[in-house]
mmCIF file of C-alpha atoms in Angstrom:
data_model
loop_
_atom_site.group_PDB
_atom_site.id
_atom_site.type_symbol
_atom_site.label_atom_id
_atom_site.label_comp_id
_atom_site.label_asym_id
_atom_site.label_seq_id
_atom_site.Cartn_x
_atom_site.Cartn_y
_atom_site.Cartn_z
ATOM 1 C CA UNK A 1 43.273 -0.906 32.628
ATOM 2 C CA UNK A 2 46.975 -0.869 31.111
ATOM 3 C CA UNK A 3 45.728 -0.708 27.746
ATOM 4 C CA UNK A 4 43.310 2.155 28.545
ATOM 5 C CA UNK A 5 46.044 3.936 30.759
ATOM 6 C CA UNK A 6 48.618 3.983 27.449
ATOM 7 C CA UNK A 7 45.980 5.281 25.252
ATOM 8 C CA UNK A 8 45.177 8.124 26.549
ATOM 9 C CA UNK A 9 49.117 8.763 27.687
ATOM 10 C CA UNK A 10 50.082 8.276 24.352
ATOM 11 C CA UNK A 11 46.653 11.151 23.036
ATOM 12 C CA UNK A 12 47.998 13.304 25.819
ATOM 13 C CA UNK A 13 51.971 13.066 24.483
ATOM 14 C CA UNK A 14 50.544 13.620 21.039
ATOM 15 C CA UNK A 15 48.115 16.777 21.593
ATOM 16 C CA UNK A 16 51.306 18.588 24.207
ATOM 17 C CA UNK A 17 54.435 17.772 23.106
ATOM 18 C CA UNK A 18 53.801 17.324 19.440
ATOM 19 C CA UNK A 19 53.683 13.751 19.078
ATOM 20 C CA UNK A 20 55.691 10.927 19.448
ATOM 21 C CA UNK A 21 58.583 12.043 17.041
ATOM 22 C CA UNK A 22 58.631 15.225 19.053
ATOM 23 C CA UNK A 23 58.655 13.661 22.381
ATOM 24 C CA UNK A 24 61.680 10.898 21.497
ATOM 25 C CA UNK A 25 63.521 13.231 20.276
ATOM 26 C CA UNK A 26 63.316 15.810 23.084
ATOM 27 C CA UNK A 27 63.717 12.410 25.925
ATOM 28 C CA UNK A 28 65.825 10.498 24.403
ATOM 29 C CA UNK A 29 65.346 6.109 23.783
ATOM 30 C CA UNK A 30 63.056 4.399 25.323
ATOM 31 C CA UNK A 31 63.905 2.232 28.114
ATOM 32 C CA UNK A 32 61.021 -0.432 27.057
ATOM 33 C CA UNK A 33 60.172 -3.485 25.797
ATOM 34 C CA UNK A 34 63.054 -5.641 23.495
ATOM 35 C CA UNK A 35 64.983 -2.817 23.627
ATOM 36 C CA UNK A 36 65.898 -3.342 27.562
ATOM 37 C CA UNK A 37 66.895 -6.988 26.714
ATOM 38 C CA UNK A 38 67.806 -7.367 23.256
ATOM 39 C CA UNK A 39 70.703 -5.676 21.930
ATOM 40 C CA UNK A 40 69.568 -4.905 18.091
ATOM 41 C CA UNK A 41 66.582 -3.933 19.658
ATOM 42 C CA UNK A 42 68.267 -1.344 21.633
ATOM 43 C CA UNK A 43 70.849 -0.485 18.612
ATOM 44 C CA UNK A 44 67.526 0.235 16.323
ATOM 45 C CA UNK A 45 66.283 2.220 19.431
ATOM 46 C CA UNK A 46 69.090 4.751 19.300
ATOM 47 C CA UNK A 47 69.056 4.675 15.541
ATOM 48 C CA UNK A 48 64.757 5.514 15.482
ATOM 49 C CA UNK A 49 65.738 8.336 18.340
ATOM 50 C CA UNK A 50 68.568 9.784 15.973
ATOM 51 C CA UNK A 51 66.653 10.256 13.546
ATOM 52 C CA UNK A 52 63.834 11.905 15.372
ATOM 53 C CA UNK A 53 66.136 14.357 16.552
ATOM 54 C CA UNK A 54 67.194 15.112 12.857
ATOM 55 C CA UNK A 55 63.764 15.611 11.856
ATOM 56 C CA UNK A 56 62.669 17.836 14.942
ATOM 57 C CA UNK A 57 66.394 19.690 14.223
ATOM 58 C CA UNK A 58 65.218 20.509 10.139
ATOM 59 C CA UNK A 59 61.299 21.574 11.418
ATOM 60 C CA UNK A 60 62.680 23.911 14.135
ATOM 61 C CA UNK A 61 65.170 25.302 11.831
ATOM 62 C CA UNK A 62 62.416 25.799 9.122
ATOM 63 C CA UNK A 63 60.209 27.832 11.930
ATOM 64 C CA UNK A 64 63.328 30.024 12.957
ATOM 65 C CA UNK A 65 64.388 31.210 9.585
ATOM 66 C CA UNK A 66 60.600 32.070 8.829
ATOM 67 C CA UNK A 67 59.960 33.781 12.510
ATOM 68 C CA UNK A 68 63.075 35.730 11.996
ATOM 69 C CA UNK A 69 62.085 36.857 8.483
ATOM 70 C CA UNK A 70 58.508 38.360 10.193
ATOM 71 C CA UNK A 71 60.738 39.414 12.698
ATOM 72 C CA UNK A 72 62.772 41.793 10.480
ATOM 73 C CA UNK A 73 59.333 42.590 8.787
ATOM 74 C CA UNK A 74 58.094 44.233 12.052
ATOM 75 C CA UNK A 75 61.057 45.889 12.112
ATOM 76 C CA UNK A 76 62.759 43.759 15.273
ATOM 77 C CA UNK A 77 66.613 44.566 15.299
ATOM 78 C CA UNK A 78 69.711 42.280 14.856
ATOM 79 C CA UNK A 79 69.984 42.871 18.817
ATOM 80 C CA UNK A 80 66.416 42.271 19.737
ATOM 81 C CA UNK A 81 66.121 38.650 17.753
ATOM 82 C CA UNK A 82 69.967 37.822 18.930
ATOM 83 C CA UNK A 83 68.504 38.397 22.562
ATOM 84 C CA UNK A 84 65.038 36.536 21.924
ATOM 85 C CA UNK A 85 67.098 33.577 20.891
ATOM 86 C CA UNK A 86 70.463 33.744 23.174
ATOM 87 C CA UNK A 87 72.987 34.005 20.438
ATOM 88 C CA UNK A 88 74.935 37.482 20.015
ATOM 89 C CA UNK A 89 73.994 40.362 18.107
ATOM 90 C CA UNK A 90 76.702 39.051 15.509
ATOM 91 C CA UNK A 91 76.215 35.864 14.937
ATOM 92 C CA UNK A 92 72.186 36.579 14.508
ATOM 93 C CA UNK A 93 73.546 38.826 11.933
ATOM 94 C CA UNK A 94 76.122 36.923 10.137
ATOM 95 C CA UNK A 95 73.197 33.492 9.782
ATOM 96 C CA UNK A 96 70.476 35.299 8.627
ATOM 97 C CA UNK A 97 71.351 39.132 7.184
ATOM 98 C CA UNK A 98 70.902 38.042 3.670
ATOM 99 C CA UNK A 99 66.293 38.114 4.745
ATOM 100 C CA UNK A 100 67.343 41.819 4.748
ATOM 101 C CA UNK A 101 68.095 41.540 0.917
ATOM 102 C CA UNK A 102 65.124 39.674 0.421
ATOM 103 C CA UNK A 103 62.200 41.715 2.142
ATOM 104 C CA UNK A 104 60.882 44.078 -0.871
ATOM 105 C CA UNK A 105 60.285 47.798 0.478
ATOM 106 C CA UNK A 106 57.417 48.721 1.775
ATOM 107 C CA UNK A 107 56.042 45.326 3.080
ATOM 108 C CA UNK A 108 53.149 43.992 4.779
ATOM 109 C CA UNK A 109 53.718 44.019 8.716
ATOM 110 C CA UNK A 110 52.357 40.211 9.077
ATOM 111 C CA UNK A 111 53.484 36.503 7.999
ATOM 112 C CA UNK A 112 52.390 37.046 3.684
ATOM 113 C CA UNK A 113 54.475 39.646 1.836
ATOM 114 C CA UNK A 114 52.480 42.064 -0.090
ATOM 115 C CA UNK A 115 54.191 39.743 -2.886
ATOM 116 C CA UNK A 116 52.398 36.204 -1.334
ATOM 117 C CA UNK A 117 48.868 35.077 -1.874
ATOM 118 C CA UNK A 118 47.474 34.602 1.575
ATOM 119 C CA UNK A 119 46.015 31.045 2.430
ATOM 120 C CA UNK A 120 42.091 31.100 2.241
ATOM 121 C CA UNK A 121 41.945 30.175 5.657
ATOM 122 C CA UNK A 122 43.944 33.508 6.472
ATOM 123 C CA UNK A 123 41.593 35.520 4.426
ATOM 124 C CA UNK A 124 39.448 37.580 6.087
ATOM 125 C CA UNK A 125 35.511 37.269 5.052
ATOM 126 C CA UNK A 126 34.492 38.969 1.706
ATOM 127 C CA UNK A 127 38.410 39.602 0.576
#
């Protein structure tokens, strides 16, 4: 019954929290096994959570910089996106004005640039 309980704990960390990178890194190390006991263990236990938290870290700053770019394509201000994310007006500015220089005039309102080939599975039927 253990075995079955885990399994579907470990399906149910996976399919809401993003798996089990995404879930160490946002709890912290584990409290299980060697790692309660054995001293390397618990070392390599910190290490394994570091470096989830660096890999969660580069993925969320990967989604920010491309949610504020269709951000500034819908025409969201410096002050709106500051606010959505609880930084100041400035220092939303000061990270990311340079999108501003990047965004050619005129473009599309959703995630592909009039300049980007949309995904096939974005295409709409017949396009």
């Amino acid at each position: 019954m253990t075995g079955h309980r885990r399994k579907d704990t470990l399906t149910v960390m996976a399919r809401y929290s993003g798996g089990p990178t995404v879930h160490r890194a946002m709890k912290g190390p584990r409290w299980t096994g060697a790692a309660l006991s054995n001293p390397q263990a618990w070392k390599a236990e910190v290490v394994t959570t570091l470096i989830a938290i660096q890999q969660v870290r580069q993925t969320c700053d990967h989604t920010e910089l491309a949610t504020v770019t269709y951000a500034r394509k819908v025409g969201l201000s410096w002050t709106e996106i500051a606010a959505a994310l609880g930084v100041t007006r400035q220092s939303a500015w000061e990270r990311w004005h340079e999108i501003d220089e990047t965004l050619p005039e005129g473009d599309a309102w959703g995630p592909f640039s009039l300049n980007d080939a949309v995904p096939e599975r974005y295409r709409s039927p017949g396009a």
